[in-house]
Amino acid sequence: MLYFEKRQSVPQYFKVIIPIISLLIGLIIGAIAVAIVGINPLDVYGGILSNAFGSWYAFSETLVAATPLILITAGLIVVFRMNVWNIGAYGQYIMGAIFSSYFALFASHGLSKPAMLVVMVISSMIGGAIWALIPTFLKIFWEVNEVITTLLLNYIALYILKFLMYGPWKNPESYGFPLSKTFPQTAILPVLFKGTRLTVGIIFALITVLIVWFLIKKSKFGYEVRVIGDNPLAAKYAGISVNRNIIIGMAISGALAGLAGMTEVSGIVHYLQVKIGADYGYTAIIVAWISYLDPLVTILASILFGGLASGGYSLQITMRVSYGIVGLIESITLFSLVGAQIFLNYKLRWKNGSS
Amino acid sequence: MEEIVLETRNITKIFPETIANKNISFKLKKGEIHALLGENGAGKTTLMNILYGIYMPTNGEIFINGQKVTIKSPLDAIRLGIGMIHQHFMLVETLTVLENIILGLKEYGFVINKRAVKEKLKEIERLYSLKVEPNVKVWQTTVGEQQKIEIIKVLFRGANILILDEPTAVLTPQETQGLFKILKKMKDDGKSIIFITHKLEEVMQIADTITVLRKGEVIKTLPKDKTTKSELAQLMVGETQTCDFLRKRKETDETILSIKGLTVYSDKGTKSLKGVDLDVKRGEILGIAGISGNGQKELVQTIAGLKKVAEGKIIFNGVDITNKHPRFISRLGINYIPADRLAMGVAPNLSSIDNAIMRRYYRFPLSKRGIMNYTKALAYTRMMAKAYKIKLDNPFAPIKLLSGGNMQKLILAREILENPKLLIASYPTRGLDIASTQFFRQKLIEIANKGKTIILVSEDLDEILSLSDRIAVMYEGRIVGIMDAEKADKNTIGLMMAGAKA
């Protein structure tokens, strides 16, 4: 009988080898699936690779997709390390987008571009944080499970966004499409390199990662997070206020998801609409997980996923492959990456006998 | 006729760090209630887990009805007619009582044949007065009822040998008496029962034969009629070893800690402290004796600020610390070595450094304006390891890799280095080898000789007697007596631990 046995200690190199092997296995299974549909898998993978990393423009698009992922993941890491499961980055992202769009759409007159952008950054972070703090207080005061509440608030955020887009914030000249007026020039994030869509958002993301890295590794808050994550009872015994740290962590996590929403509407879309890429909020959960909750690894993992997304997206245009195929490959790879993590802590053994 | 239904011969179980059972041989007769008596860590539960197929013994043999058997899993045990009622019930709360009882049984069909089940339930009720309401959900039942469900589950599977692991720990006295009636009926019906406990009172009330375990070994098996509570208490805790620490008593008449009418509720909502009054004098070592589960843990955790006070007051050095934050209390000079190292004393997966600085990480020089100085933290940990002879090969490795003794030394060092005015040590030597135990006792005496006050909680009467200046005995959430250690003897304390009034 096959069974899992817990590893006593985990060699460091496992943390590198296991994801690489599982990525390869995922790609092989994906290749089989693609072959069944009658497409040459090498063409697909080659296409994704060249569309994601093949040229400077392709790579800039990968970074565009990586920007919100990095921001959201960096925040999720902080709370995941305390075993608090924020599944609500999706909704916090939307709230960040809505809050910052309010200023872009209705309060832009008289503000210079830098002032406008600062207002938008701050308001998006406040919007995301509020959305993350509602379930946090429910958890602290009434022990409501945050997995459920953060998830449900995602739908509420989405419907608020839809209400605004079909109702009060709708652009009268949009021919019935659910989108707002275009933002004024002052509310648009500057592009870093001419000819690309890559904005200063990526710089926000990299700075954020450094800050989170510093928080986790060097700050007193990071120490407390570590103790809480490993043994909340020991934390209480050491006089650490568990609730206070969870509140701070959730506020950070929500604020960064909100900021990601702002970089997307202000940097890429330039108006508010129903589809603003809030799904990054879910992808980021997986990115956080396969990054071993390490902020620096997050950059790498986010670029990988950003590349898969943008490479796959362009593939349907260049090769006329259905995006469903790309989605399939993406899902299989994810499944394999996340599933293989069990081998970090367990090894497979064979046991004789029937019992 | 003396029919032996179960026998173990020289059962030995070795775990990586400890020998849990050593050459255990005992015999269970048909139709008897056999008590396995011993302190926590004496090896009772390990032995039962071997009989129930959860562990395999390292050595030794098991015989059922004279046949040698190998029990590889609980399934084997059930097939051999052994049923176990665990201390923590194994019930699915959202299913009904009936569904729980037949869980895993195939003979009642895919669509449950409720009539057949109910008939069998009636039969059990008739035989043992075990009555349950089959159609309610388990979460709606009381703890006492849940235990009945567990017993019925076992009987349903045709058990002739029942193992009950500390069955009365969660019951009220009335429920306990009810359980005893049921056990007697089962005994009269020819069932054999192993009753695991550390409560002397219950043993004397219910058992026919008593086997005392200590440190993984059988100390003695004796019939109930030929023993007394105080003899059993002594067998449980062992002989007094001579101890020659030089204690210079330093206590004063000044009260450093004063507790008045302290009432605390457990997580389950029952009272775990029922109005405790206690004055601790500056400079004394106050031993708190008692069988575990009688409120000692709650008392010291409440002093340390880890449990909410429902009624009463705690005054330390003139400051009211009732329901104050644990850090406020530790900064006033109360430090605490928790009873369970891995559950509360350390964060097991974090490094020794992280664990060593737990009490002072937020202060200069370990942190400044919210930023940690891990270089200083490492130096502090190295200093600690050197001063307290902690074997620390790699301070960056998870602390759970340290041996129990080294981990406990680190906790002790961490607390003592805070220079407390009052040190609470809860079961400080539990599970340690002789050398570490001696080291600990030595250290406690040393700091007491410097004029510090110590509260020592222990189940080990020898430890309490050899270290304490005064001894308080706790029973069922109250302090039932307090005496000078020089005038105390084991017999009296043993009796008080079992509930006798001073």
JSON list of C-alpha atoms in Angstrom, two decimals, chain B residues 177-316:
[
{"chain": "B", "resi": 177, "resn": "GLN", "atom": "CA", "xyz": [-21.98, 7.83, 39.67]},
{"chain": "B", "resi": 178, "resn": "GLY", "atom": "CA", "xyz": [-24.27, 7.04, 36.75]},
{"chain": "B", "resi": 179, "resn": "LEU", "atom": "CA", "xyz": [-21.33, 5.73, 34.77]},
{"chain": "B", "resi": 180, "resn": "PHE", "atom": "CA", "xyz": [-20.22, 3.55, 37.66]},
{"chain": "B", "resi": 181, "resn": "LYS", "atom": "CA", "xyz": [-23.67, 1.96, 37.85]},
{"chain": "B", "resi": 182, "resn": "ILE", "atom": "CA", "xyz": [-23.46, 1.11, 34.16]},
{"chain": "B", "resi": 183, "resn": "LEU", "atom": "CA", "xyz": [-19.96, -0.31, 34.55]},
{"chain": "B", "resi": 184, "resn": "LYS", "atom": "CA", "xyz": [-21.13, -2.54, 37.41]},
{"chain": "B", "resi": 185, "resn": "LYS", "atom": "CA", "xyz": [-23.99, -3.87, 35.31]},
{"chain": "B", "resi": 186, "resn": "MET", "atom": "CA", "xyz": [-21.62, -4.65, 32.46]},
{"chain": "B", "resi": 187, "resn": "LYS", "atom": "CA", "xyz": [-19.32, -6.41, 34.87]},
{"chain": "B", "resi": 188, "resn": "ASP", "atom": "CA", "xyz": [-22.20, -8.53, 36.19]},
{"chain": "B", "resi": 189, "resn": "ASP", "atom": "CA", "xyz": [-22.95, -9.44, 32.60]},
{"chain": "B", "resi": 190, "resn": "GLY", "atom": "CA", "xyz": [-19.45, -10.86, 32.27]},
{"chain": "B", "resi": 191, "resn": "LYS", "atom": "CA", "xyz": [-17.74, -8.01, 30.46]},
{"chain": "B", "resi": 192, "resn": "SER", "atom": "CA", "xyz": [-14.21, -7.11, 31.49]},
{"chain": "B", "resi": 193, "resn": "ILE", "atom": "CA", "xyz": [-13.28, -3.50, 31.94]},
{"chain": "B", "resi": 194, "resn": "ILE", "atom": "CA", "xyz": [-9.97, -1.67, 32.02]},
{"chain": "B", "resi": 195, "resn": "PHE", "atom": "CA", "xyz": [-10.38, 1.65, 33.75]},
{"chain": "B", "resi": 196, "resn": "ILE", "atom": "CA", "xyz": [-7.55, 4.14, 33.29]},
{"chain": "B", "resi": 197, "resn": "THR", "atom": "CA", "xyz": [-7.36, 6.88, 35.84]},
{"chain": "B", "resi": 198, "resn": "HIS", "atom": "CA", "xyz": [-5.26, 8.83, 38.26]},
{"chain": "B", "resi": 199, "resn": "LYS", "atom": "CA", "xyz": [-8.10, 9.44, 40.69]},
{"chain": "B", "resi": 200, "resn": "LEU", "atom": "CA", "xyz": [-7.71, 7.37, 43.83]},
{"chain": "B", "resi": 201, "resn": "GLU", "atom": "CA", "xyz": [-11.22, 7.95, 45.05]},
{"chain": "B", "resi": 202, "resn": "GLU", "atom": "CA", "xyz": [-12.73, 6.37, 41.96]},
{"chain": "B", "resi": 203, "resn": "VAL", "atom": "CA", "xyz": [-10.37, 3.45, 42.01]},
{"chain": "B", "resi": 204, "resn": "MET", "atom": "CA", "xyz": [-11.40, 2.60, 45.53]},
{"chain": "B", "resi": 205, "resn": "GLN", "atom": "CA", "xyz": [-15.05, 2.89, 44.59]},
{"chain": "B", "resi": 206, "resn": "ILE", "atom": "CA", "xyz": [-15.19, 0.91, 41.37]},
{"chain": "B", "resi": 207, "resn": "ALA", "atom": "CA", "xyz": [-12.15, -1.30, 40.82]},
{"chain": "B", "resi": 208, "resn": "ASP", "atom": "CA", "xyz": [-11.70, -4.94, 41.76]},
{"chain": "B", "resi": 209, "resn": "THR", "atom": "CA", "xyz": [-8.02, -5.10, 40.94]},
{"chain": "B", "resi": 210, "resn": "ILE", "atom": "CA", "xyz": [-5.54, -2.26, 40.69]},
{"chain": "B", "resi": 211, "resn": "THR", "atom": "CA", "xyz": [-2.32, -2.11, 38.74]},
{"chain": "B", "resi": 212, "resn": "VAL", "atom": "CA", "xyz": [-0.11, 0.85, 39.54]},
{"chain": "B", "resi": 213, "resn": "LEU", "atom": "CA", "xyz": [2.16, 2.16, 36.82]},
{"chain": "B", "resi": 214, "resn": "ARG", "atom": "CA", "xyz": [5.03, 4.54, 37.31]},
{"chain": "B", "resi": 215, "resn": "LYS", "atom": "CA", "xyz": [7.50, 5.76, 34.73]},
{"chain": "B", "resi": 216, "resn": "GLY", "atom": "CA", "xyz": [6.40, 3.11, 32.26]},
{"chain": "B", "resi": 217, "resn": "GLU", "atom": "CA", "xyz": [6.72, 0.16, 34.62]},
{"chain": "B", "resi": 218, "resn": "VAL", "atom": "CA", "xyz": [4.28, -1.94, 36.63]},
{"chain": "B", "resi": 219, "resn": "ILE", "atom": "CA", "xyz": [4.96, -1.15, 40.26]},
{"chain": "B", "resi": 220, "resn": "LYS", "atom": "CA", "xyz": [2.42, -3.50, 41.75]},
{"chain": "B", "resi": 221, "resn": "THR", "atom": "CA", "xyz": [-0.85, -5.26, 41.06]},
{"chain": "B", "resi": 222, "resn": "LEU", "atom": "CA", "xyz": [-3.08, -5.68, 44.07]},
{"chain": "B", "resi": 223, "resn": "PRO", "atom": "CA", "xyz": [-6.72, -6.37, 44.93]},
{"chain": "B", "resi": 224, "resn": "LYS", "atom": "CA", "xyz": [-8.73, -3.40, 46.08]},
{"chain": "B", "resi": 225, "resn": "ASP", "atom": "CA", "xyz": [-9.70, -5.03, 49.37]},
{"chain": "B", "resi": 226, "resn": "LYS", "atom": "CA", "xyz": [-6.09, -5.27, 50.46]},
{"chain": "B", "resi": 227, "resn": "THR", "atom": "CA", "xyz": [-4.99, -1.70, 49.93]},
{"chain": "B", "resi": 228, "resn": "THR", "atom": "CA", "xyz": [-5.66, 1.84, 51.03]},
{"chain": "B", "resi": 229, "resn": "LYS", "atom": "CA", "xyz": [-5.74, 5.18, 49.32]},
{"chain": "B", "resi": 230, "resn": "SER", "atom": "CA", "xyz": [-2.56, 6.39, 50.95]},
{"chain": "B", "resi": 231, "resn": "GLU", "atom": "CA", "xyz": [-0.69, 3.23, 49.98]},
{"chain": "B", "resi": 232, "resn": "LEU", "atom": "CA", "xyz": [-1.80, 3.73, 46.40]},
{"chain": "B", "resi": 233, "resn": "ALA", "atom": "CA", "xyz": [-0.79, 7.38, 46.47]},
{"chain": "B", "resi": 234, "resn": "GLN", "atom": "CA", "xyz": [2.69, 6.40, 47.61]},
{"chain": "B", "resi": 235, "resn": "LEU", "atom": "CA", "xyz": [2.99, 3.68, 44.98]},
{"chain": "B", "resi": 236, "resn": "MET", "atom": "CA", "xyz": [1.96, 6.20, 42.34]},
{"chain": "B", "resi": 237, "resn": "VAL", "atom": "CA", "xyz": [4.51, 8.85, 43.18]},
{"chain": "B", "resi": 238, "resn": "GLY", "atom": "CA", "xyz": [7.39, 6.67, 44.33]},
{"chain": "B", "resi": 239, "resn": "GLU", "atom": "CA", "xyz": [9.81, 6.66, 47.18]},
{"chain": "B", "resi": 240, "resn": "THR", "atom": "CA", "xyz": [11.39, 9.78, 48.50]},
{"chain": "B", "resi": 241, "resn": "GLN", "atom": "CA", "xyz": [14.90, 10.29, 47.17]},
{"chain": "B", "resi": 242, "resn": "THR", "atom": "CA", "xyz": [17.31, 12.05, 49.40]},
{"chain": "B", "resi": 243, "resn": "CYS", "atom": "CA", "xyz": [17.88, 15.52, 48.20]},
{"chain": "B", "resi": 244, "resn": "ASP", "atom": "CA", "xyz": [20.65, 17.66, 49.53]},
{"chain": "B", "resi": 245, "resn": "PHE", "atom": "CA", "xyz": [20.18, 21.09, 48.10]},
{"chain": "B", "resi": 246, "resn": "LEU", "atom": "CA", "xyz": [21.08, 23.71, 50.58]},
{"chain": "B", "resi": 247, "resn": "ARG", "atom": "CA", "xyz": [17.96, 25.72, 51.02]},
{"chain": "B", "resi": 248, "resn": "LYS", "atom": "CA", "xyz": [18.39, 28.80, 53.11]},
{"chain": "B", "resi": 249, "resn": "ARG", "atom": "CA", "xyz": [14.91, 29.87, 53.94]},
{"chain": "B", "resi": 250, "resn": "LYS", "atom": "CA", "xyz": [14.46, 33.54, 53.31]},
{"chain": "B", "resi": 251, "resn": "GLU", "atom": "CA", "xyz": [10.76, 34.07, 53.55]},
{"chain": "B", "resi": 252, "resn": "THR", "atom": "CA", "xyz": [9.38, 37.13, 55.26]},
{"chain": "B", "resi": 253, "resn": "ASP", "atom": "CA", "xyz": [6.00, 37.87, 56.70]},
{"chain": "B", "resi": 254, "resn": "GLU", "atom": "CA", "xyz": [5.35, 40.31, 53.91]},
{"chain": "B", "resi": 255, "resn": "THR", "atom": "CA", "xyz": [2.77, 39.14, 51.39]},
{"chain": "B", "resi": 256, "resn": "ILE", "atom": "CA", "xyz": [3.96, 39.56, 47.81]},
{"chain": "B", "resi": 257, "resn": "LEU", "atom": "CA", "xyz": [0.97, 38.00, 46.08]},
{"chain": "B", "resi": 258, "resn": "SER", "atom": "CA", "xyz": [-2.51, 37.99, 47.47]},
{"chain": "B", "resi": 259, "resn": "ILE", "atom": "CA", "xyz": [-5.40, 36.14, 45.83]},
{"chain": "B", "resi": 260, "resn": "LYS", "atom": "CA", "xyz": [-8.92, 36.58, 47.08]},
{"chain": "B", "resi": 261, "resn": "GLY", "atom": "CA", "xyz": [-12.01, 34.61, 46.07]},
{"chain": "B", "resi": 262, "resn": "LEU", "atom": "CA", "xyz": [-10.65, 33.78, 42.63]},
{"chain": "B", "resi": 263, "resn": "THR", "atom": "CA", "xyz": [-13.19, 32.18, 40.32]},
{"chain": "B", "resi": 264, "resn": "VAL", "atom": "CA", "xyz": [-12.30, 31.20, 36.78]},
{"chain": "B", "resi": 265, "resn": "TYR", "atom": "CA", "xyz": [-14.28, 29.36, 34.14]},
{"chain": "B", "resi": 266, "resn": "SER", "atom": "CA", "xyz": [-12.85, 26.75, 31.80]},
{"chain": "B", "resi": 267, "resn": "ASP", "atom": "CA", "xyz": [-13.37, 26.94, 28.04]},
{"chain": "B", "resi": 268, "resn": "LYS", "atom": "CA", "xyz": [-16.29, 24.58, 28.44]},
{"chain": "B", "resi": 269, "resn": "GLY", "atom": "CA", "xyz": [-18.01, 26.95, 30.83]},
{"chain": "B", "resi": 270, "resn": "THR", "atom": "CA", "xyz": [-17.53, 24.93, 34.00]},
{"chain": "B", "resi": 271, "resn": "LYS", "atom": "CA", "xyz": [-15.81, 26.46, 37.01]},
{"chain": "B", "resi": 272, "resn": "SER", "atom": "CA", "xyz": [-12.20, 25.42, 37.12]},
{"chain": "B", "resi": 273, "resn": "LEU", "atom": "CA", "xyz": [-11.41, 27.62, 40.14]},
{"chain": "B", "resi": 274, "resn": "LYS", "atom": "CA", "xyz": [-14.08, 27.94, 42.78]},
{"chain": "B", "resi": 275, "resn": "GLY", "atom": "CA", "xyz": [-13.09, 30.84, 44.99]},
{"chain": "B", "resi": 276, "resn": "VAL", "atom": "CA", "xyz": [-9.39, 30.39, 45.67]},
{"chain": "B", "resi": 277, "resn": "ASP", "atom": "CA", "xyz": [-7.79, 32.36, 48.52]},
{"chain": "B", "resi": 278, "resn": "LEU", "atom": "CA", "xyz": [-4.03, 32.32, 48.72]},
{"chain": "B", "resi": 279, "resn": "ASP", "atom": "CA", "xyz": [-1.29, 34.51, 50.16]},
{"chain": "B", "resi": 280, "resn": "VAL", "atom": "CA", "xyz": [2.25, 34.02, 48.96]},
{"chain": "B", "resi": 281, "resn": "LYS", "atom": "CA", "xyz": [5.02, 35.41, 51.15]},
{"chain": "B", "resi": 282, "resn": "ARG", "atom": "CA", "xyz": [8.00, 37.22, 49.76]},
{"chain": "B", "resi": 283, "resn": "GLY", "atom": "CA", "xyz": [10.99, 34.91, 49.54]},
{"chain": "B", "resi": 284, "resn": "GLU", "atom": "CA", "xyz": [9.27, 31.58, 49.97]},
{"chain": "B", "resi": 285, "resn": "ILE", "atom": "CA", "xyz": [8.97, 28.57, 47.74]},
{"chain": "B", "resi": 286, "resn": "LEU", "atom": "CA", "xyz": [5.30, 27.68, 47.75]},
{"chain": "B", "resi": 287, "resn": "GLY", "atom": "CA", "xyz": [4.58, 24.24, 46.41]},
{"chain": "B", "resi": 288, "resn": "ILE", "atom": "CA", "xyz": [1.18, 23.54, 44.93]},
{"chain": "B", "resi": 289, "resn": "ALA", "atom": "CA", "xyz": [0.39, 19.86, 45.05]},
{"chain": "B", "resi": 290, "resn": "GLY", "atom": "CA", "xyz": [-2.56, 18.12, 43.50]},
{"chain": "B", "resi": 291, "resn": "ILE", "atom": "CA", "xyz": [-3.50, 15.61, 40.89]},
{"chain": "B", "resi": 292, "resn": "SER", "atom": "CA", "xyz": [-3.56, 17.34, 37.55]},
{"chain": "B", "resi": 293, "resn": "GLY", "atom": "CA", "xyz": [-6.88, 18.72, 36.47]},
{"chain": "B", "resi": 294, "resn": "ASN", "atom": "CA", "xyz": [-7.81, 20.10, 39.85]},
{"chain": "B", "resi": 295, "resn": "GLY", "atom": "CA", "xyz": [-7.23, 23.73, 38.96]},
{"chain": "B", "resi": 296, "resn": "GLN", "atom": "CA", "xyz": [-3.48, 24.17, 39.41]},
{"chain": "B", "resi": 297, "resn": "LYS", "atom": "CA", "xyz": [-2.92, 25.00, 35.77]},
{"chain": "B", "resi": 298, "resn": "GLU", "atom": "CA", "xyz": [-5.77, 27.49, 35.71]},
{"chain": "B", "resi": 299, "resn": "LEU", "atom": "CA", "xyz": [-4.58, 29.13, 38.92]},
{"chain": "B", "resi": 300, "resn": "VAL", "atom": "CA", "xyz": [-1.09, 29.89, 37.65]},
{"chain": "B", "resi": 301, "resn": "GLN", "atom": "CA", "xyz": [-2.27, 30.82, 34.17]},
{"chain": "B", "resi": 302, "resn": "THR", "atom": "CA", "xyz": [-4.68, 33.29, 35.71]},
{"chain": "B", "resi": 303, "resn": "ILE", "atom": "CA", "xyz": [-1.91, 34.85, 37.78]},
{"chain": "B", "resi": 304, "resn": "ALA", "atom": "CA", "xyz": [0.13, 35.22, 34.56]},
{"chain": "B", "resi": 305, "resn": "GLY", "atom": "CA", "xyz": [-2.80, 36.96, 32.89]},
{"chain": "B", "resi": 306, "resn": "LEU", "atom": "CA", "xyz": [-3.63, 34.18, 30.44]},
{"chain": "B", "resi": 307, "resn": "LYS", "atom": "CA", "xyz": [-7.10, 33.39, 31.76]},
{"chain": "B", "resi": 308, "resn": "LYS", "atom": "CA", "xyz": [-9.98, 35.70, 32.45]},
{"chain": "B", "resi": 309, "resn": "VAL", "atom": "CA", "xyz": [-10.94, 36.24, 36.07]},
{"chain": "B", "resi": 310, "resn": "ALA", "atom": "CA", "xyz": [-14.70, 35.92, 36.59]},
{"chain": "B", "resi": 311, "resn": "GLU", "atom": "CA", "xyz": [-14.69, 36.87, 40.26]},
{"chain": "B", "resi": 312, "resn": "GLY", "atom": "CA", "xyz": [-12.06, 37.78, 42.80]},
{"chain": "B", "resi": 313, "resn": "LYS", "atom": "CA", "xyz": [-8.89, 39.81, 42.93]},
{"chain": "B", "resi": 314, "resn": "ILE", "atom": "CA", "xyz": [-5.18, 39.29, 42.47]},
{"chain": "B", "resi": 315, "resn": "ILE", "atom": "CA", "xyz": [-2.84, 41.82, 44.08]},
{"chain": "B", "resi": 316, "resn": "PHE", "atom": "CA", "xyz": [0.89, 41.66, 43.37]}
]
